[in-house]
Coordinates of C-alpha atoms in Angstrom, one line a residue:
M1 CA 0.0 0.0 0.0
Q2 CA 1.3 3.4 -0.9
A3 CA 1.7 6.1 1.8
H4 CA -1.1 8.7 1.6
R5 CA -0.1 11.0 4.5
T6 CA 0.3 14.4 3.0
V7 CA -0.2 16.7 6.0
N8 CA 1.1 17.1 9.5
P9 CA -0.8 17.1 11.7
V10 CA -3.2 14.4 10.5
R11 CA -6.7 15.8 10.3
W12 CA -9.1 13.4 11.9
G13 CA -12.9 13.1 11.5
I14 CA -14.7 11.5 14.4
V15 CA -17.9 9.5 13.8
G16 CA -19.7 8.7 17.0
P17 CA -18.3 10.8 19.8
G18 CA -19.5 8.6 22.6
R19 CA -17.9 7.5 25.9
I20 CA -14.7 5.9 24.5
V21 CA -14.1 8.9 22.2
V22 CA -14.7 11.5 25.0
T23 CA -12.7 9.7 27.7
Q24 CA -9.9 8.2 25.5
I25 CA -9.6 9.0 21.9
A26 CA -10.3 12.8 21.8
P27 CA -8.0 13.6 24.7
A28 CA -5.2 11.5 23.0
L29 CA -5.7 13.3 19.7
R30 CA -5.9 16.7 21.3
A31 CA -2.6 16.1 23.2
S32 CA -0.8 14.7 20.2
P33 CA 1.5 17.1 18.2
T34 CA 0.8 15.0 15.0
S35 CA -3.0 15.0 15.2
T36 CA -5.9 17.4 15.1
I37 CA -9.6 16.8 15.4
L38 CA -10.9 18.6 12.3
G39 CA -14.5 17.6 12.7
C40 CA -17.1 15.2 14.1
A41 CA -20.5 13.7 13.3
A42 CA -22.8 12.4 16.0
S43 CA -26.4 11.2 16.1
S44 CA -27.5 14.8 16.1
L45 CA -26.0 18.1 15.2
E46 CA -26.5 19.3 18.7
K47 CA -24.3 16.4 20.0
S48 CA -21.7 17.2 17.4
E49 CA -21.6 20.9 18.4
A50 CA -21.3 20.0 22.1
F51 CA -18.3 17.7 21.3
A52 CA -16.7 20.3 19.1
R53 CA -16.9 22.9 21.9
Q54 CA -15.4 20.5 24.4
F55 CA -12.4 19.4 22.2
G56 CA -11.9 22.3 19.9
A57 CA -13.1 20.6 16.7
E58 CA -13.3 23.1 13.8
R59 CA -16.2 21.6 11.9
C60 CA -19.5 19.8 12.7
Y61 CA -21.4 17.7 10.1
P62 CA -25.0 16.7 10.0
D63 CA -24.1 13.1 9.3
Y64 CA -21.1 10.7 8.5
K65 CA -21.7 11.1 4.8
A66 CA -21.0 14.8 5.0
L67 CA -17.9 14.2 7.1
V68 CA -16.3 11.7 4.8
A69 CA -17.1 13.9 1.8
D70 CA -14.9 16.7 3.3
P71 CA -11.7 16.8 1.3
D72 CA -9.8 18.1 4.2
I73 CA -10.3 15.0 6.4
D74 CA -7.4 12.6 6.2
A75 CA -8.5 9.8 8.5
V76 CA -11.8 8.7 10.1
F77 CA -12.2 7.2 13.5
I78 CA -15.5 5.2 13.8
A79 CA -17.0 4.5 17.2
T80 CA -20.7 4.1 16.6
P81 CA -23.0 1.3 17.6
N82 CA -21.8 -2.0 16.0
E83 CA -24.4 -2.4 13.3
L84 CA -23.6 0.9 11.8
H85 CA -19.9 0.2 11.1
R86 CA -20.3 -1.4 7.7
D87 CA -22.0 1.5 5.9
M88 CA -19.7 4.1 7.5
V89 CA -16.5 2.2 6.6
L90 CA -17.7 1.7 3.0
A91 CA -18.6 5.4 2.7
A92 CA -15.1 6.4 4.1
A93 CA -13.4 4.0 1.7
H94 CA -15.3 5.4 -1.3
A95 CA -14.3 8.9 -0.2
G96 CA -10.7 7.8 -0.1
K97 CA -10.3 8.2 3.7
H98 CA -8.1 6.0 5.9
V99 CA -10.2 4.2 8.6
L100 CA -9.6 3.2 12.2
C101 CA -12.8 1.3 13.3
E102 CA -13.7 0.3 16.8
K103 CA -14.2 -3.4 17.3
P104 CA -16.1 -5.4 16.1
L105 CA -15.4 -4.5 12.5
A106 CA -18.9 -5.7 11.6
L107 CA -21.5 -8.2 12.8
T108 CA -21.2 -10.7 9.9
V109 CA -18.3 -12.1 8.0
R110 CA -19.9 -11.1 4.8
D111 CA -20.1 -7.4 5.8
G112 CA -16.5 -7.5 7.1
E113 CA -15.2 -8.9 3.9
A114 CA -17.0 -6.2 1.9
M115 CA -15.4 -3.6 4.1
V116 CA -11.9 -5.0 3.6
E117 CA -12.4 -5.3 -0.1
A118 CA -13.7 -1.7 -0.4
C119 CA -10.7 -0.3 1.5
A120 CA -8.2 -2.4 -0.5
R121 CA -9.8 -1.3 -3.8
A122 CA -9.7 2.4 -2.7
G123 CA -6.0 2.0 -1.5
V124 CA -6.8 3.2 2.0
L125 CA -5.8 1.9 5.4
L126 CA -8.3 -0.1 7.4
R127 CA -7.4 -1.0 11.0
V128 CA -9.5 -2.4 13.9
G129 CA -9.4 -1.3 17.5
F130 CA -8.1 -4.4 19.3
Y131 CA -6.1 -2.2 21.5
I132 CA -5.5 -4.8 24.2
R133 CA -2.8 -6.3 21.9
L134 CA -0.8 -3.1 22.6
E135 CA -0.4 -3.8 26.3
A136 CA 3.2 -4.4 27.1
I137 CA 2.4 -7.3 29.3
M138 CA 0.5 -8.9 26.4
A139 CA 3.5 -8.4 24.1
R140 CA 5.7 -10.1 26.8
M141 CA 3.3 -13.0 27.1
R142 CA 3.3 -13.4 23.3
A143 CA 7.1 -13.4 23.2
L144 CA 7.2 -16.1 25.8
L145 CA 4.9 -18.3 23.7
R146 CA 6.4 -17.5 20.3
S147 CA 9.9 -18.2 21.6
N148 CA 8.9 -21.5 23.1
A149 CA 10.3 -20.3 26.5
I150 CA 7.7 -22.2 28.5
G151 CA 7.1 -24.9 25.9
E152 CA 4.0 -25.7 23.9
P153 CA 0.8 -24.2 25.3
R154 CA -1.7 -26.8 26.6
A155 CA -4.3 -24.6 28.2
V156 CA -5.3 -21.0 28.0
S157 CA -7.7 -19.3 30.4
L158 CA -8.7 -15.7 29.8
S159 CA -11.4 -13.5 31.4
R160 CA -12.6 -10.0 31.1
T161 CA -15.4 -8.0 32.8
G162 CA -16.9 -4.7 31.9
P163 CA -18.1 -1.9 34.2
A164 CA -21.8 -1.8 34.9
L165 CA -22.2 1.4 32.9
L166 CA -21.7 -0.7 29.8
R167 CA -25.1 -2.3 30.4
A168 CA -27.0 0.6 28.9
G169 CA -28.2 2.2 25.7
W170 CA -27.5 0.4 22.5
R171 CA -25.5 -2.3 24.2
L172 CA -28.8 -3.7 25.5
Q173 CA -30.1 -4.2 22.0
A174 CA -29.8 -7.7 20.7
A175 CA -29.1 -6.4 17.2
Q176 CA -25.8 -4.9 18.4
G177 CA -24.3 -8.3 19.2
G178 CA -24.3 -8.4 23.0
A179 CA -21.2 -9.0 25.1
L180 CA -20.0 -11.4 22.5
F181 CA -19.3 -8.7 19.9
D182 CA -18.7 -6.0 22.5
M183 CA -16.1 -7.8 24.7
A184 CA -15.5 -11.5 23.8
V185 CA -14.2 -10.6 20.3
H186 CA -11.2 -9.0 22.0
L187 CA -10.4 -12.3 23.7
L188 CA -11.0 -14.5 20.7
D189 CA -8.6 -12.3 18.8
L190 CA -6.0 -12.3 21.7
V191 CA -5.9 -16.1 22.0
E192 CA -4.8 -16.5 18.4
W193 CA -2.5 -13.5 18.4
L194 CA -0.8 -14.7 21.6
T195 CA -0.3 -18.3 20.7
G196 CA 0.1 -18.1 16.9
K197 CA -2.4 -21.0 16.7
R198 CA -5.9 -20.9 15.2
F199 CA -9.1 -22.2 16.8
A200 CA -10.1 -25.6 15.5
E201 CA -13.4 -25.9 17.3
I202 CA -15.6 -23.8 19.6
A203 CA -18.5 -24.5 22.1
A204 CA -20.3 -21.8 24.0
S205 CA -23.1 -20.7 26.2
S206 CA -24.6 -17.3 27.1
H207 CA -26.6 -15.4 29.7
P208 CA -29.2 -14.3 28.9
D209 CA -29.7 -17.0 26.3
R210 CA -29.2 -15.6 22.8
K211 CA -31.7 -18.2 21.6
A212 CA -34.4 -16.1 23.3
G213 CA -33.5 -13.1 21.2
L214 CA -31.9 -11.2 24.1
A215 CA -28.6 -9.4 24.2
D216 CA -26.1 -11.6 26.2
D217 CA -24.3 -10.1 29.1
T218 CA -22.1 -13.0 29.8
I219 CA -20.4 -15.3 27.3
A220 CA -18.6 -18.6 28.2
I221 CA -16.5 -20.2 25.5
L222 CA -14.7 -23.5 25.4
G223 CA -12.4 -24.1 22.5
A224 CA -9.5 -26.1 21.1
L225 CA -6.7 -24.7 19.1
E226 CA -4.8 -26.5 16.3
G227 CA -2.5 -29.0 18.0
G228 CA -4.9 -29.6 20.9
C229 CA -4.4 -26.6 23.3
Q230 CA -7.6 -26.1 25.3
V231 CA -9.1 -22.6 25.7
Q232 CA -11.5 -21.2 28.3
I233 CA -12.8 -17.7 27.7
R234 CA -15.3 -15.7 29.8
A235 CA -16.5 -12.2 29.0
S236 CA -19.1 -10.5 31.3
R237 CA -20.7 -7.2 32.1
E238 CA -22.7 -8.7 35.0
T239 CA -19.9 -9.0 37.5
P240 CA -18.1 -5.7 37.6
H241 CA -15.9 -6.5 40.6
A242 CA -14.4 -9.7 39.2
T243 CA -10.8 -9.9 38.1
N244 CA -9.5 -9.8 34.5
D245 CA -6.7 -12.2 34.1
L246 CA -4.8 -14.6 31.8
V247 CA -3.3 -18.0 32.6
I248 CA -1.3 -20.1 30.1
E249 CA -0.1 -23.6 31.0
A250 CA 2.5 -25.1 28.8
T251 CA 4.7 -28.2 28.5
D252 CA 7.7 -26.6 30.2
G253 CA 6.1 -24.0 32.5
M254 CA 3.3 -21.6 33.0
A255 CA 2.6 -17.9 32.9
A256 CA -0.1 -16.0 34.7
T257 CA -1.0 -12.3 35.0
S258 CA -2.5 -10.3 37.8
A259 CA -5.8 -8.5 37.2
L260 CA -5.4 -6.7 33.9
R261 CA -7.8 -3.7 34.5
W262 CA -8.1 -0.9 37.0
A263 CA -4.7 -1.5 38.5
E264 CA -1.7 0.7 38.9
R265 CA 0.6 -2.1 37.8
Y266 CA 0.4 -5.6 36.3
D267 CA 2.3 -8.6 37.5
L268 CA 3.4 -11.5 35.2
S269 CA 4.3 -14.7 37.1
I270 CA 6.5 -17.1 35.1
T271 CA 7.1 -20.6 36.4
D272 CA 9.6 -23.0 34.9
A273 CA 12.3 -25.4 35.9
A274 CA 14.3 -22.5 37.5
G275 CA 11.4 -21.6 39.8
V276 CA 9.0 -18.6 39.9
R277 CA 9.8 -15.1 38.9
I278 CA 7.7 -12.0 38.8
E279 CA 7.9 -9.3 36.1
Q280 CA 6.1 -6.0 36.6
F281 CA 4.5 -3.7 33.9
A282 CA 2.8 -0.4 34.0
P283 CA -0.5 -0.2 32.2
T284 CA 0.0 0.8 28.6
P285 CA -1.9 3.7 27.1
G286 CA -3.4 1.5 24.5
Y287 CA -5.6 4.1 22.8
V288 CA -2.7 6.6 22.6
L289 CA -0.5 4.0 21.0
E290 CA -3.2 2.8 18.6
L291 CA -3.6 6.3 17.2
Q292 CA 0.1 6.9 17.0
Y293 CA 0.7 3.6 15.2
F294 CA -2.2 4.3 12.8
E295 CA -0.7 7.6 11.8
R296 CA 2.7 6.0 11.3
E297 CA 1.1 3.3 9.2
M298 CA -0.5 6.0 7.1
G299 CA 3.0 7.1 6.3
G300 CA 4.0 3.6 5.2
E301 CA 5.6 2.4 8.4
P302 CA 4.3 -1.1 9.5
C303 CA 3.5 -1.0 13.2
G304 CA 1.5 -4.3 13.5
L305 CA -1.9 -2.9 14.2
P306 CA -4.8 -5.4 13.7
T307 CA -5.9 -5.3 10.1
G308 CA -9.3 -5.6 8.5
A309 CA -8.5 -9.3 7.9
D310 CA -7.9 -9.7 11.6
G311 CA -11.3 -8.1 12.2
V312 CA -13.0 -10.5 9.8
R313 CA -11.3 -13.5 11.6
A314 CA -12.7 -12.4 14.9
I315 CA -16.1 -12.1 13.4
R316 CA -15.8 -15.6 12.0
L317 CA -15.0 -16.9 15.5
A318 CA -17.9 -15.0 16.9
E319 CA -20.2 -16.5 14.3
A320 CA -19.0 -20.0 15.5
V321 CA -19.9 -19.0 19.0
V322 CA -23.4 -17.9 17.9
E323 CA -23.9 -21.2 16.0
S324 CA -22.8 -23.2 19.0
I325 CA -25.2 -21.4 21.3
A326 CA -28.0 -21.9 18.8
T327 CA -27.4 -25.6 18.2
R328 CA -25.8 -26.7 21.6
R329 CA -23.0 -28.3 19.6
I330 CA -19.3 -28.1 19.1
V331 CA -18.7 -26.1 16.0
P332 CA -15.6 -26.5 13.8
V333 CA -13.9 -23.3 12.7

């Protein structure tokens, strides 16, 4: 892909200035010397104007179509409800804008593949917001596994909970994909990224039961990776005080993290033939790095951000979860 970065700072258009944008993305862009928030589009012009006043955006647009049509916009950050991602990414691609889209990329593999194809055809960047990959402790865990430092992984256990405030608004709508697409896609992506192994089969359950047409708040997934490594995943927004942790058992040792959210530091415990050692990590400003890396990739520098193809893979795994819940069967991936 050719580099398309022609200005400094990069002029961003924000579509969907909700909680994540207000608390994470907009402050990071505003503090960056290589970024500026040129404009925004919200669900109403009033909300756009309020956001613009708060963060100094120069322009407000009545909708996302007007935003992507602005020739002065270089890149678009999309953080709208999940079912809206497809049309917005397609519109941005057709307008020749680079796109950083919050996860999930889409709610079906078919839509995700159409988005990837549109961006490739337009020659623009498409990246997906799996920002947990950027945590330093995750990079260290990945290095342990990829270097075979603790042997071949035999079991992976990964959990993540969301604050109670996430159980509100569009997240309660079944059409938006529930906790599966809101949270569990992060973990499905992480398992394959950490281990370098793909899922071979998946079984799952949900609460409330997706078969009743309700948005799930808790997803439990059992899986097997190629080569036989077993996987346990749990994502929930019903238990806000539970820990978020990762444990990997391997043939020559094991590695386990402390709680991975809302802590001033993270501990990584590594056990092997030499004994137990603890490595400590400060929480990584994932959203800040995500934006910095995206701008560098606009300039042609590979930084390893999750691609559109990674986003489609996560959707494919989520679809296997949906099928397993519906059929009560183990689903090959």
